[in-house]
Amino acid sequence: MKKLIMVMMSALLMVILAACGSDKKEGATGESGKQVVLDLSIPEPEDAKFGLTAKKFKEEIEKLTDNQVTVKIHANNSLGGEREVFELMGMGSADMAIQSVGPVGNWVPEFNVLDLPFIFDNREHAYSVLDGEIGEGLSSKFETEGNVKTLGWLENGFVATTSNNAINSVEDVKKMKIRVQENEIQIDTWKAFGAEPTPMAWTEVFTGLQQGVIDGHSNSLATIQSSKIFEVQDYVAELGDRFSAATISISTKTFNSLTPEQQEAVVEAGKVAAEFGRQANQDKINEAREFLLENGNQITEPDKESFKATVTSVYEKWAPKLGEELIEKIQNTSY
């Protein structure tokens, strides 16, 4: 009797889940008249730059569709890490994300070109590349290989480096134990600088700095503030050796399930949100710079030429893998 009851309960549960799935699909097609709710993942709190951008997208899509399409924001990687979320989107199990494109190299190796040291002169150069033919080509390849459609390019921005001592030239990072992501180009870059790159999960960085396991790390000024790194490190160098690009994107499965009118609205809202997000990041960076100075951090602007002079070996290793023509196109893009 117990086995029979368990079988019946299991069958009932499957029916309920199937019904829920059916309801969600009906809502997504817009054919049932139900409101479409898009789940949007961000890696930060809702009051950080990507959270503000997500709210802007939500506002725009609701306005453009007269609330037929709305958005539920999932902050702090609650749906999974950045790579996991891209994977879920590719399978159609997650709808949207605003996050770094760092993991996309797993699907499209050419994306790794964005991690090359000093590949961009400034923000204007970066966006001239990302908004142009090169960015469109990268986005198209990811849509083909990963089933994720890019709606717009945003940024974490140029990274700064925190440390226990002032960094004014490449000589100041010699033998420095620097935290890097699990990224070969970042590892090769810091080796070229003469430092000792140490791959480490982000969740371990604060403790690692506090206990002296590592001597520094690179990140956006806004993240240095929000993650309270300033409490354990006194110096910040605005080196800007790497530009951290991000996107607002949508699962192609989700996008294709929408009506043509809804698709058009999603594309338009994505453009508006991306433009808003770029400025939101700059505002947060400027706020963070003032905050860090007020809280006792010393901020330096290192001699970038001394760093650039060391990275020839990085380009020699990666140019054949990423494409010399692609690298030259990026370097020669006018802005």
XYZ file of C-alpha atoms in Angstrom:
335
model
C 0.000 0.000 0.000
C 2.861 2.391 0.894
C 4.524 1.695 -2.477
C 1.237 2.341 -4.266
C 0.769 5.671 -2.461
C 4.331 6.708 -3.309
C 3.822 5.868 -6.990
C 0.572 7.839 -7.069
C 2.200 10.853 -5.368
C 5.124 10.727 -7.793
C 2.748 10.626 -10.751
C 0.779 13.542 -9.330
C 3.985 15.565 -8.876
C 4.997 14.945 -12.490
C 1.587 16.129 -13.661
C 1.903 19.314 -11.584
C 5.406 20.029 -12.918
C 4.292 19.407 -16.464
C 1.365 21.757 -15.980
C 3.668 24.449 -14.589
C 5.980 24.029 -17.540
C 3.052 24.239 -19.921
C 1.839 27.438 -18.287
C 5.270 29.015 -18.554
C 5.549 28.088 -22.213
C 2.110 29.514 -22.958
C 3.086 32.747 -21.240
C 6.352 32.948 -23.178
C 4.656 32.672 -26.559
C 2.244 35.438 -25.713
C -0.551 33.351 -27.232
C -2.470 32.764 -24.023
C -2.707 36.417 -23.074
C -0.642 35.792 -19.953
C 2.130 38.153 -18.949
C 5.601 37.062 -20.025
C 8.084 37.075 -17.139
C 11.776 36.961 -18.080
C 14.225 35.816 -15.391
C 17.343 38.007 -15.528
C 20.539 37.022 -13.680
C 23.132 39.518 -12.413
C 26.274 38.779 -10.366
C 25.955 41.851 -8.136
C 23.493 43.398 -5.670
C 20.563 45.272 -7.202
C 22.022 48.640 -6.188
C 25.280 47.989 -8.099
C 25.828 48.936 -11.760
C 24.378 45.757 -13.290
C 21.439 45.886 -10.924
C 20.644 49.442 -11.993
C 20.998 48.356 -15.622
C 18.634 45.424 -15.052
C 16.058 47.786 -13.553
C 16.407 50.057 -16.581
C 15.781 47.118 -18.919
C 12.746 46.102 -16.878
C 11.391 49.645 -17.019
C 11.895 49.897 -20.786
C 10.474 46.499 -21.726
C 7.374 47.090 -19.619
C 6.872 50.491 -21.211
C 7.379 49.184 -24.760
C 5.024 46.212 -24.305
C 2.442 47.882 -22.075
C 3.439 45.447 -19.300
C 2.868 42.383 -21.471
C 6.537 41.502 -20.885
C 8.193 42.068 -17.532
C 11.393 41.024 -15.781
C 12.271 39.283 -12.521
C 15.799 40.224 -11.412
C 17.932 37.566 -9.690
C 20.864 39.286 -7.958
C 24.140 38.013 -6.482
C 24.493 35.030 -8.844
C 21.456 33.394 -7.233
C 20.838 31.464 -10.463
C 24.473 30.336 -10.638
C 27.934 31.624 -11.533
C 28.534 33.460 -14.790
C 29.653 30.425 -16.776
C 26.816 28.326 -15.361
C 24.253 30.975 -16.273
C 25.525 31.149 -19.863
C 25.248 27.354 -20.019
C 21.694 27.464 -18.667
C 20.773 30.128 -21.203
C 22.209 27.993 -23.983
C 19.923 25.161 -22.907
C 16.938 27.471 -22.556
C 16.772 26.920 -18.786
C 17.571 30.575 -17.987
C 16.259 33.592 -19.876
C 18.620 36.534 -19.568
C 21.794 37.836 -17.950
C 23.841 40.986 -17.496
C 27.363 39.812 -16.702
C 30.996 39.651 -17.756
C 31.901 37.878 -20.994
C 34.956 36.284 -19.366
C 33.556 32.715 -19.603
C 32.485 33.037 -23.260
C 35.940 31.967 -24.442
C 34.836 28.437 -23.552
C 32.452 28.587 -26.534
C 34.181 31.120 -28.787
C 37.993 31.201 -28.270
C 38.240 34.531 -30.100
C 36.538 36.201 -27.133
C 39.802 35.711 -25.235
C 41.356 38.448 -27.357
C 39.575 40.928 -25.085
C 41.830 39.793 -22.206
C 45.088 40.692 -23.957
C 47.019 43.330 -21.976
C 46.596 46.900 -23.176
C 44.654 45.778 -26.282
C 42.456 48.889 -25.845
C 43.766 52.437 -25.531
C 40.689 53.739 -23.703
C 36.914 53.278 -23.366
C 36.231 54.999 -26.684
C 38.539 52.536 -28.417
C 36.910 49.563 -26.661
C 33.390 50.562 -27.661
C 34.400 51.416 -31.206
C 35.533 47.788 -31.452
C 32.624 46.203 -29.571
C 29.912 48.237 -31.280
C 31.414 47.668 -34.707
C 32.134 44.785 -37.052
C 34.389 42.948 -34.593
C 31.882 43.009 -31.743
C 29.096 41.947 -34.081
C 31.210 39.049 -35.334
C 31.980 37.860 -31.806
C 28.314 38.130 -30.815
C 27.204 36.214 -33.898
C 29.627 33.375 -33.166
C 28.406 33.100 -29.582
C 24.802 33.012 -30.759
C 25.716 30.157 -33.103
C 27.932 28.214 -30.703
C 26.266 28.986 -27.382
C 22.640 29.766 -28.276
C 22.896 33.129 -26.525
C 21.930 36.378 -28.259
C 23.766 39.604 -27.359
C 21.495 42.631 -26.973
C 24.208 45.136 -26.049
C 27.748 45.596 -24.744
C 28.442 46.983 -21.290
C 31.448 46.915 -19.007
C 33.075 46.242 -15.712
C 35.573 48.743 -17.087
C 39.337 48.944 -16.911
C 40.692 47.115 -13.892
C 42.753 48.639 -11.114
C 45.209 46.727 -8.906
C 45.154 46.759 -5.113
C 48.355 46.167 -3.136
C 50.171 46.634 0.171
C 52.674 49.058 -1.342
C 52.400 51.804 -3.946
C 52.696 50.695 -7.575
C 54.261 53.324 -9.833
C 56.084 51.166 -12.389
C 56.496 47.536 -13.396
C 59.418 47.226 -10.973
C 56.983 47.586 -8.082
C 55.162 44.338 -8.892
C 58.216 42.084 -9.110
C 57.627 38.887 -7.088
C 54.223 40.194 -6.039
C 51.709 37.392 -5.427
C 48.795 38.627 -7.482
C 45.393 36.974 -7.577
C 44.160 36.233 -11.098
C 41.136 34.462 -12.491
C 41.623 30.990 -13.928
C 42.609 32.562 -17.222
C 45.807 31.697 -19.080
C 46.219 35.134 -20.636
C 45.976 36.844 -17.240
C 48.496 34.373 -15.847
C 50.908 34.949 -18.745
C 50.496 38.719 -18.466
C 51.416 38.903 -14.804
C 54.316 36.528 -15.324
C 55.557 38.905 -18.001
C 55.275 41.757 -15.495
C 57.544 39.744 -13.188
C 54.853 38.967 -10.623
C 53.695 35.601 -9.284
C 50.118 35.097 -10.538
C 47.949 32.995 -8.247
C 44.612 31.681 -9.603
C 41.993 31.994 -6.883
C 38.204 31.949 -6.636
C 36.673 35.365 -6.005
C 35.060 34.149 -2.782
C 38.542 33.549 -1.328
C 40.138 36.875 -2.282
C 39.259 38.991 0.773
C 40.520 36.350 3.194
C 43.564 35.701 1.008
C 44.522 39.380 1.127
C 43.762 39.611 4.838
C 45.965 36.607 5.670
C 48.762 37.516 3.250
C 48.264 34.497 1.011
C 48.230 36.987 -1.877
C 49.642 40.508 -2.099
C 47.099 42.047 -4.412
C 44.390 41.607 -7.022
C 42.844 43.437 -9.994
C 39.256 44.606 -10.227
C 36.999 47.542 -10.956
C 37.214 50.426 -8.504
C 33.504 49.974 -7.874
C 34.029 46.330 -6.899
C 37.016 47.240 -4.721
C 34.644 49.487 -2.808
C 31.621 47.185 -2.660
C 33.689 44.132 -1.662
C 35.438 46.161 1.088
C 38.931 45.349 -0.213
C 39.928 48.826 1.009
C 39.693 47.466 4.553
C 42.648 45.117 4.003
C 44.749 46.964 1.384
C 45.939 50.579 1.409
C 47.021 51.129 -2.188
C 45.208 51.123 -5.514
C 46.959 51.500 -8.871
C 44.833 52.530 -11.851
C 46.901 50.406 -14.215
C 44.108 49.590 -16.663
C 45.984 46.670 -18.215
C 42.719 44.894 -18.986
C 39.262 46.043 -20.061
C 36.533 43.826 -18.632
C 33.663 43.720 -21.110
C 30.134 42.577 -20.287
C 26.874 42.074 -22.136
C 23.148 42.078 -21.691
C 22.026 38.883 -23.398
C 19.085 36.547 -23.848
C 18.699 32.833 -24.509
C 17.917 32.275 -28.195
C 15.304 29.727 -27.132
C 13.579 32.352 -25.003
C 13.934 35.007 -27.692
C 12.493 32.752 -30.391
C 9.508 31.923 -28.178
C 8.435 35.580 -28.147
C 6.158 37.206 -30.679
C 7.815 39.414 -33.348
C 6.530 42.507 -31.546
C 7.951 41.296 -28.232
C 11.274 40.460 -29.873
C 11.493 43.960 -31.297
C 10.776 45.418 -27.860
C 13.449 43.229 -26.232
C 16.056 44.372 -28.754
C 15.141 48.030 -28.274
C 15.082 47.778 -24.472
C 18.464 46.026 -24.601
C 20.001 48.939 -26.514
C 18.613 51.467 -24.055
C 19.773 49.427 -21.045
C 23.269 48.919 -22.481
C 23.773 52.650 -23.014
C 22.435 53.326 -19.522
C 24.693 50.631 -18.055
C 27.853 52.114 -19.514
C 27.193 55.422 -17.811
C 26.067 53.696 -14.616
C 29.436 51.962 -14.388
C 31.347 55.204 -14.894
C 29.263 56.886 -12.209
C 29.970 54.010 -9.804
C 33.700 54.142 -10.600
C 33.840 57.885 -9.944
C 31.932 57.434 -6.695
C 34.265 54.609 -5.682
C 37.393 56.670 -6.397
C 36.177 59.425 -4.083
C 35.097 56.901 -1.463
C 38.451 55.078 -1.462
C 40.391 58.321 -1.089
C 38.134 59.425 1.757
C 38.737 56.087 3.496
C 42.515 56.316 3.438
C 43.473 54.500 0.239
C 46.260 55.973 -1.853
C 45.571 55.847 -5.587
C 48.418 55.959 -8.097
C 48.595 56.169 -11.896
C 51.541 53.923 -12.819
C 53.874 54.377 -15.762
C 51.973 52.180 -18.230
C 54.802 52.178 -20.757
C 57.023 50.279 -18.326
C 54.351 47.563 -18.156
C 53.628 47.538 -21.893
C 57.305 46.971 -22.637
C 57.167 43.562 -20.930
C 54.191 41.926 -22.685
C 55.668 41.151 -26.111
C 55.937 37.477 -25.152
C 52.202 37.372 -24.341
C 51.282 38.568 -27.812
C 53.806 36.241 -29.454
C 52.214 33.265 -27.687
C 48.562 34.183 -28.213
C 48.502 35.868 -31.624
C 48.678 32.540 -33.529
C 45.872 31.129 -31.351
C 43.527 34.102 -31.445
C 44.356 35.360 -34.924
C 46.953 37.968 -35.778
C 44.537 39.632 -38.196
C 41.896 39.993 -35.466
C 44.413 41.549 -33.075
C 45.634 43.988 -35.724
C 42.060 44.970 -36.594
C 41.372 45.762 -32.951
C 44.582 47.741 -32.538
C 43.937 49.680 -35.753
C 40.263 50.441 -35.120
C 39.734 54.192 -35.169
C 37.801 55.925 -32.407
